[in-house]
Short mmCIF file of N, CA and C in Angstrom, two decimals:
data_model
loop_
_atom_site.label_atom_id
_atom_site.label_comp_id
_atom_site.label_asym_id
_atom_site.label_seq_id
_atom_site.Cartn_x
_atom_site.Cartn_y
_atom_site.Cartn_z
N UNK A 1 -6.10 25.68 -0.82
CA UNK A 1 -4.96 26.56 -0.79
C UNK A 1 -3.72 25.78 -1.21
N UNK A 2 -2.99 26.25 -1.68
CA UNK A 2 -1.59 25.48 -2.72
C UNK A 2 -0.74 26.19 -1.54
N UNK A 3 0.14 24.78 -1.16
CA UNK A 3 1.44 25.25 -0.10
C UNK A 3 2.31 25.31 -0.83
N UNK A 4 2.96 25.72 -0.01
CA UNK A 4 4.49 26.85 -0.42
C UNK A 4 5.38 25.75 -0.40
N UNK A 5 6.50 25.47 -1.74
CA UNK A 5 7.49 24.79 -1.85
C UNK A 5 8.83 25.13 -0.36
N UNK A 6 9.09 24.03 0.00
CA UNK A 6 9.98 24.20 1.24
C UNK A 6 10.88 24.64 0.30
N UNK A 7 11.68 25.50 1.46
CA UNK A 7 13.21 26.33 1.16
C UNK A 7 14.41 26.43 2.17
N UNK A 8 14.71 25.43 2.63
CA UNK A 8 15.64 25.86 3.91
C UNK A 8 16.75 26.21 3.40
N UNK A 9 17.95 26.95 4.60
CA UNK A 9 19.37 27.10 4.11
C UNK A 9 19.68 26.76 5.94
N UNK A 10 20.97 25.47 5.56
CA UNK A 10 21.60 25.47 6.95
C UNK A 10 23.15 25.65 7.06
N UNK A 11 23.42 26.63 8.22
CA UNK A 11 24.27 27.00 8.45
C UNK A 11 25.25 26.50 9.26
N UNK A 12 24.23 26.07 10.38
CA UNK A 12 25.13 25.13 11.86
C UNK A 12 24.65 23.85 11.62
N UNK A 13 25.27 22.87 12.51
CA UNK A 13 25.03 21.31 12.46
C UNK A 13 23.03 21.54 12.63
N UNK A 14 23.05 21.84 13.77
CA UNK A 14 21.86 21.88 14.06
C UNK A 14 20.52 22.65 13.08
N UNK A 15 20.92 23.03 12.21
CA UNK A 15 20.26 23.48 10.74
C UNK A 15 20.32 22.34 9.90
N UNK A 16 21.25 21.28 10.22
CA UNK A 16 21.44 20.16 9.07
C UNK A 16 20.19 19.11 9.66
N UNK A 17 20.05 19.16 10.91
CA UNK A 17 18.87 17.97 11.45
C UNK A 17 17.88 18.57 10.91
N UNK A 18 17.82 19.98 11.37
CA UNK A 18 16.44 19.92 10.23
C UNK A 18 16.21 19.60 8.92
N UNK A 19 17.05 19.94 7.89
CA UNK A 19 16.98 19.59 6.93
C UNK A 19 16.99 18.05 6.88
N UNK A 20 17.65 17.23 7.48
CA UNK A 20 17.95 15.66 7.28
C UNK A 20 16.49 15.39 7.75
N UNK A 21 16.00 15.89 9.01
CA UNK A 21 14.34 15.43 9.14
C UNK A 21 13.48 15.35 7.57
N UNK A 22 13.74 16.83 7.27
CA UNK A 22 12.74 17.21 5.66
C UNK A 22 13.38 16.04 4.88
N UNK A 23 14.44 15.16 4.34
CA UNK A 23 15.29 14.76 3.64
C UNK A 23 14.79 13.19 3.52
N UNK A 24 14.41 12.74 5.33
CA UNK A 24 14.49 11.01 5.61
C UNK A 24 13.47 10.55 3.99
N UNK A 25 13.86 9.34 3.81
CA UNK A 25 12.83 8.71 3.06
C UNK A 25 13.20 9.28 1.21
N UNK A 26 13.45 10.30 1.19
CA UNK A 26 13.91 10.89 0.19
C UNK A 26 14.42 9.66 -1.01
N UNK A 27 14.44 9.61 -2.48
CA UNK A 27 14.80 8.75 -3.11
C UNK A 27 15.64 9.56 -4.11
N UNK A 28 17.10 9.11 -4.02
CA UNK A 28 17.63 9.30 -5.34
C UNK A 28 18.45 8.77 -5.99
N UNK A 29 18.61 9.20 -7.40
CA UNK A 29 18.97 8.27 -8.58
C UNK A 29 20.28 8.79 -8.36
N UNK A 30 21.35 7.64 -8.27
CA UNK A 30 22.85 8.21 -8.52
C UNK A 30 22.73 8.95 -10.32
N UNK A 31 21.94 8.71 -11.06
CA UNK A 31 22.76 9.88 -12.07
C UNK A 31 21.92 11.23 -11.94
N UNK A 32 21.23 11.47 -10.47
CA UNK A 32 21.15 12.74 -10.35
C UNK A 32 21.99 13.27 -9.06
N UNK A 33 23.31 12.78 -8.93
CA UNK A 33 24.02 13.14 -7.92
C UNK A 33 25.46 14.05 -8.76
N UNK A 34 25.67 15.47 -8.67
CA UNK A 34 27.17 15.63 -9.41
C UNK A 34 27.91 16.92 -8.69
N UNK A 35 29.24 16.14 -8.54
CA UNK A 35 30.06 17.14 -7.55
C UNK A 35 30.94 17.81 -8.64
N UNK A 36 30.52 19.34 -8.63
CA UNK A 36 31.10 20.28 -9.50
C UNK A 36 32.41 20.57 -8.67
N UNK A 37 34.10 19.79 -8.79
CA UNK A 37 34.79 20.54 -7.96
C UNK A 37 34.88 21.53 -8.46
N UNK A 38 35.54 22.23 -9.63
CA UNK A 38 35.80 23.55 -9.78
C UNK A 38 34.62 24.41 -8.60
N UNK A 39 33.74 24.45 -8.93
CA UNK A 39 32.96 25.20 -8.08
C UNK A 39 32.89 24.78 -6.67
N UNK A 40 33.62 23.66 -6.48
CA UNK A 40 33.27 23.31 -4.53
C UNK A 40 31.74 23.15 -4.59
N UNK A 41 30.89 22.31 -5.41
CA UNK A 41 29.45 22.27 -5.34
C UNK A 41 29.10 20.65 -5.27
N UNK A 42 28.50 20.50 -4.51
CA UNK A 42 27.94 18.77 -4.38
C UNK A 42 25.86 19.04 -4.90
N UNK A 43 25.75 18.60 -6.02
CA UNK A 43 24.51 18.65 -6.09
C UNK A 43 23.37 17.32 -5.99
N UNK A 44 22.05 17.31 -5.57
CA UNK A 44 21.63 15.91 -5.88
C UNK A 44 20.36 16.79 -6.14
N UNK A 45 20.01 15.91 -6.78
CA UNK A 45 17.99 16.20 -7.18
C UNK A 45 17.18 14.83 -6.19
N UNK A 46 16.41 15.12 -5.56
CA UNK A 46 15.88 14.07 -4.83
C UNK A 46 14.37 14.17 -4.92
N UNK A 47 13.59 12.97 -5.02
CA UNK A 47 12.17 12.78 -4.84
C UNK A 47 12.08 12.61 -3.32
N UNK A 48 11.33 13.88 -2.59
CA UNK A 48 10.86 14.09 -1.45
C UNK A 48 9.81 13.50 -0.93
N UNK A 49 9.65 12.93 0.25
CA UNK A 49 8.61 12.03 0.56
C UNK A 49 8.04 13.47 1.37
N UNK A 50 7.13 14.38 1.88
CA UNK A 50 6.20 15.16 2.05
C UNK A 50 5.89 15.11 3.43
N UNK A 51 6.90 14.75 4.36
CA UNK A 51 6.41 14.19 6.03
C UNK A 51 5.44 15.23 6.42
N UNK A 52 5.65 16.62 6.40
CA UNK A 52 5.25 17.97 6.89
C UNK A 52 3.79 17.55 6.57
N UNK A 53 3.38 17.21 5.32
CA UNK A 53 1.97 17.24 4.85
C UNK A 53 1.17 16.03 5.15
N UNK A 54 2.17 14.94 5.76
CA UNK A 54 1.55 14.12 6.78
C UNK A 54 1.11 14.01 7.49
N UNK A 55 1.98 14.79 8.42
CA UNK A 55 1.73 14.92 9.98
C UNK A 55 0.66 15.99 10.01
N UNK A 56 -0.11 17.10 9.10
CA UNK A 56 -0.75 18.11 9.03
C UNK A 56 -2.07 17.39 9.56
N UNK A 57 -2.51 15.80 8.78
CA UNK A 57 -3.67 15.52 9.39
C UNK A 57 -4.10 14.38 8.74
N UNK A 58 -4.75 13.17 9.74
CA UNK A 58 -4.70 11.97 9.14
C UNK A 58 -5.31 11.24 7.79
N UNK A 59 -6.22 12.70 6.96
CA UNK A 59 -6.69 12.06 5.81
C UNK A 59 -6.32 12.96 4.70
N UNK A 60 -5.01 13.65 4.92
CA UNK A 60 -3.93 13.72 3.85
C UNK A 60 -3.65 12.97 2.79
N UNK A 61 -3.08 13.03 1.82
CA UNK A 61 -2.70 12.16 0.75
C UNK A 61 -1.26 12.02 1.08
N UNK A 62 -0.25 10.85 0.43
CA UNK A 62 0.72 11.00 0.68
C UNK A 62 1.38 11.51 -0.58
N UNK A 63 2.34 12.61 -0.38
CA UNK A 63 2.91 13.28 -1.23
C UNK A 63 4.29 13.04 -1.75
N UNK A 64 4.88 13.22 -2.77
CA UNK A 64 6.64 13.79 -2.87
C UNK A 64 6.42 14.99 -3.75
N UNK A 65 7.83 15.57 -3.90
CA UNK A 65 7.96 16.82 -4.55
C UNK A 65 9.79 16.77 -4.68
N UNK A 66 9.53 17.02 -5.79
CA UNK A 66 11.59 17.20 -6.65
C UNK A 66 12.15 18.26 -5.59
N UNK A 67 12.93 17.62 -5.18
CA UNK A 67 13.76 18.97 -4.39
C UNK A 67 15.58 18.64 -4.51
N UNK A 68 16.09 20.10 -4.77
CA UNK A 68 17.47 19.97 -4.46
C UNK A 68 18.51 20.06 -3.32
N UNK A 69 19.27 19.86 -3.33
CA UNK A 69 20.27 19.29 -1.93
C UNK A 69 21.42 20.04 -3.60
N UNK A 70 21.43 21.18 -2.61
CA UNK A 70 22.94 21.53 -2.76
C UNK A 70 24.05 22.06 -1.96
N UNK A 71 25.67 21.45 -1.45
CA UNK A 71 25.97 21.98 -0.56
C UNK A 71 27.48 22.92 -1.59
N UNK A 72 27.60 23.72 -0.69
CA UNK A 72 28.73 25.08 -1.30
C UNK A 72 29.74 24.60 -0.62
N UNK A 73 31.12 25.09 -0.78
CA UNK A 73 32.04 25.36 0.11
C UNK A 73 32.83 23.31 -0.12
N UNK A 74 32.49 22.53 -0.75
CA UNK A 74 33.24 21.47 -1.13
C UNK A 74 34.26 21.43 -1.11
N UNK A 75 34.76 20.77 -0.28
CA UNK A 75 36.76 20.42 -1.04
C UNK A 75 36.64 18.92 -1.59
N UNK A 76 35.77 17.95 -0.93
CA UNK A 76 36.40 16.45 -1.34
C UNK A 76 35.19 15.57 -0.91
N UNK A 77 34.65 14.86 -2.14
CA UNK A 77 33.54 13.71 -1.81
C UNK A 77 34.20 12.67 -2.15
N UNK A 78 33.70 11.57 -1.14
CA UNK A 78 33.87 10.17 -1.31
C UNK A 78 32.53 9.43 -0.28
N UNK A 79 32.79 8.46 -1.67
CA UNK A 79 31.24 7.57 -1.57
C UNK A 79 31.92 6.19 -1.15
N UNK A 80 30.70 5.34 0.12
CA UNK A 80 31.18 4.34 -0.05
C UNK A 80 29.79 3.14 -0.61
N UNK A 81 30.10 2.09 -1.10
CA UNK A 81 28.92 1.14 -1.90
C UNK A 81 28.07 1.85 -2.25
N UNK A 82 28.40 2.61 -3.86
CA UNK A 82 27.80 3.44 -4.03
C UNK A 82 28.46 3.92 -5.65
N UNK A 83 27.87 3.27 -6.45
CA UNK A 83 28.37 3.14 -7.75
C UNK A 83 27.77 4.57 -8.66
N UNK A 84 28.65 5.86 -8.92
CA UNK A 84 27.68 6.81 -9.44
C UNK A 84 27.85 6.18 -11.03
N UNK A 85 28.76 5.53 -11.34
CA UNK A 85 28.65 5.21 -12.72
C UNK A 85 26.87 4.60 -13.21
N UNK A 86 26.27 3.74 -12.51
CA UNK A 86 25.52 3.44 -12.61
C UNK A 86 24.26 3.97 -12.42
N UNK A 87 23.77 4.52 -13.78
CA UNK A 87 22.63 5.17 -13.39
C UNK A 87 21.26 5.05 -13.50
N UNK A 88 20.88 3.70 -12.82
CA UNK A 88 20.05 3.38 -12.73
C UNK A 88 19.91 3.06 -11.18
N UNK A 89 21.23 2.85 -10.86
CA UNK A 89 20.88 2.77 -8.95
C UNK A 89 20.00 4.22 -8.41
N UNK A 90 19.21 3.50 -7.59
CA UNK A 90 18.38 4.37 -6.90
C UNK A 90 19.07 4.07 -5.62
N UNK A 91 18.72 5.13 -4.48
CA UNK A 91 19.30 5.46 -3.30
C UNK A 91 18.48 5.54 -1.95
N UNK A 92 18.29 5.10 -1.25
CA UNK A 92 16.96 5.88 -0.32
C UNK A 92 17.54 6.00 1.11
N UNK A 93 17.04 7.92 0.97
CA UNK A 93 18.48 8.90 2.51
C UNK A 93 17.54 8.40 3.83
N UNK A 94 18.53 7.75 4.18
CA UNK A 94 18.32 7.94 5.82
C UNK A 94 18.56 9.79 6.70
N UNK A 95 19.59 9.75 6.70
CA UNK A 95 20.07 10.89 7.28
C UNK A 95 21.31 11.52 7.15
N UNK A 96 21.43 12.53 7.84
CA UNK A 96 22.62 13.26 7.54
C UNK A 96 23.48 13.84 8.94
N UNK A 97 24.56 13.18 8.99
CA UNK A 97 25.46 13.60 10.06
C UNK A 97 26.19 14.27 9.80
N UNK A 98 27.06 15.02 10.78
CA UNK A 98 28.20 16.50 10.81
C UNK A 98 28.82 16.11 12.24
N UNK A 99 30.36 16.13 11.17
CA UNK A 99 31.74 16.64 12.42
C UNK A 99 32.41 17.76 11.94
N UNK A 100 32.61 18.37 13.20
CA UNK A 100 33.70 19.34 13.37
C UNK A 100 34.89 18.50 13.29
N UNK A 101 35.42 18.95 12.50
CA UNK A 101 37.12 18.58 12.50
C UNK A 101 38.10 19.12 12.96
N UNK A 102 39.99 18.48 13.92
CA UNK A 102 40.18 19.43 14.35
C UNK A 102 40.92 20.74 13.11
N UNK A 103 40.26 20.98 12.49
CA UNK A 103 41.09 22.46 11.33
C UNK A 103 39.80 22.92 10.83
N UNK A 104 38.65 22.87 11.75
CA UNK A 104 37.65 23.50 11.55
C UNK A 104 36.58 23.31 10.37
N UNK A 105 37.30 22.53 9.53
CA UNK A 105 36.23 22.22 7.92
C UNK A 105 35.27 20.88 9.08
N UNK A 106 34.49 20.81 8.13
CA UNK A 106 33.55 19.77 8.80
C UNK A 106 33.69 18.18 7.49
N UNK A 107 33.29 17.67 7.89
CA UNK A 107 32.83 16.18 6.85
C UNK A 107 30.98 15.86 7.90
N UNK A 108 30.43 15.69 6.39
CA UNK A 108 28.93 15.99 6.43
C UNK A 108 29.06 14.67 5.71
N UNK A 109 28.40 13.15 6.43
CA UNK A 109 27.85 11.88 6.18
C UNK A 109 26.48 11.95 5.55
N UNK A 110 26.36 11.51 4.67
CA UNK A 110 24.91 11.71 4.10
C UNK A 110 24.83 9.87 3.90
N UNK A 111 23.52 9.32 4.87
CA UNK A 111 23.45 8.21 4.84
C UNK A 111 22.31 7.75 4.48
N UNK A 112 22.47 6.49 3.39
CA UNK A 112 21.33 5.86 3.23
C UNK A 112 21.41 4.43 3.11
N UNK A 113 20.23 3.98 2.95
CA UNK A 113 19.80 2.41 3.37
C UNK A 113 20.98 1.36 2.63
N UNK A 114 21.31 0.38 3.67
CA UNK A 114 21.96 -0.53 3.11
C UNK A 114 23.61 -0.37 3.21
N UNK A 115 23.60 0.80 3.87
CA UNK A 115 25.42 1.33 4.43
C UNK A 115 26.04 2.10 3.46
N UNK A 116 25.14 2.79 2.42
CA UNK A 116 25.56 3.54 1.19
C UNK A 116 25.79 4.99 2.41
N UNK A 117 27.05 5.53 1.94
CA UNK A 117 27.32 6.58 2.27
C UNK A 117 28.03 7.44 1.22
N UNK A 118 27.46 9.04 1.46
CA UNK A 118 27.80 9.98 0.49
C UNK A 118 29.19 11.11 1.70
N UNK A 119 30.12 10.95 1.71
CA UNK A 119 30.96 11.92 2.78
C UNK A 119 31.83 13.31 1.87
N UNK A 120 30.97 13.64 2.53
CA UNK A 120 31.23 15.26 2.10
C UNK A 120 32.53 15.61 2.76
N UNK A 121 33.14 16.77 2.48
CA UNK A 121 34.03 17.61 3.55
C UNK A 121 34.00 18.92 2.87
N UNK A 122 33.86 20.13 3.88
CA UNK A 122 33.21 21.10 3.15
C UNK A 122 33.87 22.35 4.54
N UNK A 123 34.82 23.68 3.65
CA UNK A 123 35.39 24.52 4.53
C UNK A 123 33.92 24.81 5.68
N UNK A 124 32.69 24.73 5.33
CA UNK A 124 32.01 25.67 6.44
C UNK A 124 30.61 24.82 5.99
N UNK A 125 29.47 24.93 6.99
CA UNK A 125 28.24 24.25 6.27
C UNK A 125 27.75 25.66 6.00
N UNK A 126 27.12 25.19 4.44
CA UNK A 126 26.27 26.22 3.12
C UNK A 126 25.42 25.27 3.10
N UNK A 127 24.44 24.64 3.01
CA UNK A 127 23.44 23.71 2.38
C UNK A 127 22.31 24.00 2.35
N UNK A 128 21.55 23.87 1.34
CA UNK A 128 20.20 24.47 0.82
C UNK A 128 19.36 23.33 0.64
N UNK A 129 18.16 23.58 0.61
CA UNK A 129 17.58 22.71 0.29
C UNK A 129 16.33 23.32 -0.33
N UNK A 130 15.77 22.85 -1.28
CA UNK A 130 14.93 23.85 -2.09
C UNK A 130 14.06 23.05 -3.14
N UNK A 131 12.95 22.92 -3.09
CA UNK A 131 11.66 22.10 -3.33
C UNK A 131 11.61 22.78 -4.86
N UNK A 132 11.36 21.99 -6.01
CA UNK A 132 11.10 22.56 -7.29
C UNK A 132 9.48 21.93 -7.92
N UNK A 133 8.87 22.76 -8.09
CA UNK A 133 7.45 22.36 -9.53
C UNK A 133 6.18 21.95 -8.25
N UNK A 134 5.34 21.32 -8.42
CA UNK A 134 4.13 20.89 -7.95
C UNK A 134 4.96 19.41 -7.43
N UNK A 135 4.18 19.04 -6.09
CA UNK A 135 4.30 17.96 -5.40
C UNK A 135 3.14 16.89 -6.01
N UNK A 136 3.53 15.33 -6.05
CA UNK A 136 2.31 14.58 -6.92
C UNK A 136 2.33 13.43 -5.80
N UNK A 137 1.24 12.82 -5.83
CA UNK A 137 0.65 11.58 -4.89
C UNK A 137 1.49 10.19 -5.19
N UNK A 138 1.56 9.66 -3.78
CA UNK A 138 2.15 8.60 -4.20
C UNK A 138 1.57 7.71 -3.25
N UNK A 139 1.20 6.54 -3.81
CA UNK A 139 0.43 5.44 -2.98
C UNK A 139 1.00 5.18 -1.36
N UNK A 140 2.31 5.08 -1.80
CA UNK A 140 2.96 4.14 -0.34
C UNK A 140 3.40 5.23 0.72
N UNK A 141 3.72 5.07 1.98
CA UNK A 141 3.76 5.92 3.04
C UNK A 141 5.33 5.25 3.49
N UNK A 142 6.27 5.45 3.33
CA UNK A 142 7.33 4.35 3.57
C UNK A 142 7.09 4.42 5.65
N UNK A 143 7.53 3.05 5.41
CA UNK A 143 7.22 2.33 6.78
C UNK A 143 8.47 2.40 7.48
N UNK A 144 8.96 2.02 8.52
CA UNK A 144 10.49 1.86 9.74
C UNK A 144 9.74 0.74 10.47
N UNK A 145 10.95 -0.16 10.34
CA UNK A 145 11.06 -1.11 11.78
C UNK A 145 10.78 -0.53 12.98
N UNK A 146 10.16 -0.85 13.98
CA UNK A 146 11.03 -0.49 15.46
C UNK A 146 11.20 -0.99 16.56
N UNK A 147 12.62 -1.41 16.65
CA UNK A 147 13.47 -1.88 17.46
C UNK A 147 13.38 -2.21 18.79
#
């Protein structure tokens, strides 16, 4: 049976953990990262590491699948160690944090390895997340320290 490309949309902080769960491990290329201001749009294309189809059962394959990360409602990104000119840097997401601010817009941390941070600020959370084409095998299972 062929599974269904993930599709989330999060609305509250607590819609963003889920998505940042689907997200960890995720790899992407800064020249697939581009913030449309006119449109208030932050887009990235990311190679998905497949946790869901992991945890399904221990003689799974390990998977990714192209998925997009787009958030709506943008006013202002800033990156820190984190060169988009360069597009050959690759990226790999840890996670994704959310504050309420006090004037109600939020700033949404999108963090990955090595202290690279993507900081969003965005009137309301819109964020989608949305799996594109067939998922393909990939040897390695990425690993975590633990502490």
């Amino acid at each position: 049976m062929k599974p269904k490309n993930l599709k989330l949309l999060a609305k509250t902080e607590e819609d963003l953990k889920v998505i940042s769960a689907h997200l960890q491990d995720s790899i992407v290329a800064a020249k697939e990262i581009a913030h449309l201001k006119k449109s208030k749009i932050l887009l990235m294309q990311l190679n998905r590491f497949m946790w869901e189809d992991v945890e399904k059962g221990v003689f799974r394959k390990n998977k990714r699948i192209r998925t997009i990360l787009k958030f709506d409602n943008v006013t202002n990104v800033l990156s820190k160690k984190i060169d988009l000119q360069k597009n050959e840097a690759f990226l790999d997401f840890l996670a994704i944090e959310s504050n309420l601010m006090p004037d109600k817009s939020y700033e949404i941390n999108l963090i990955f390895s090595g202290g690279s941070i993507i900081k969003v600020k965005a009137e309301v959370i819109e964020v989608t997340l949305d799996d594109q084409g067939e998922p393909w095998d990939t040897k390695n299972k990425p690993k975590h320290k633990v502490l």
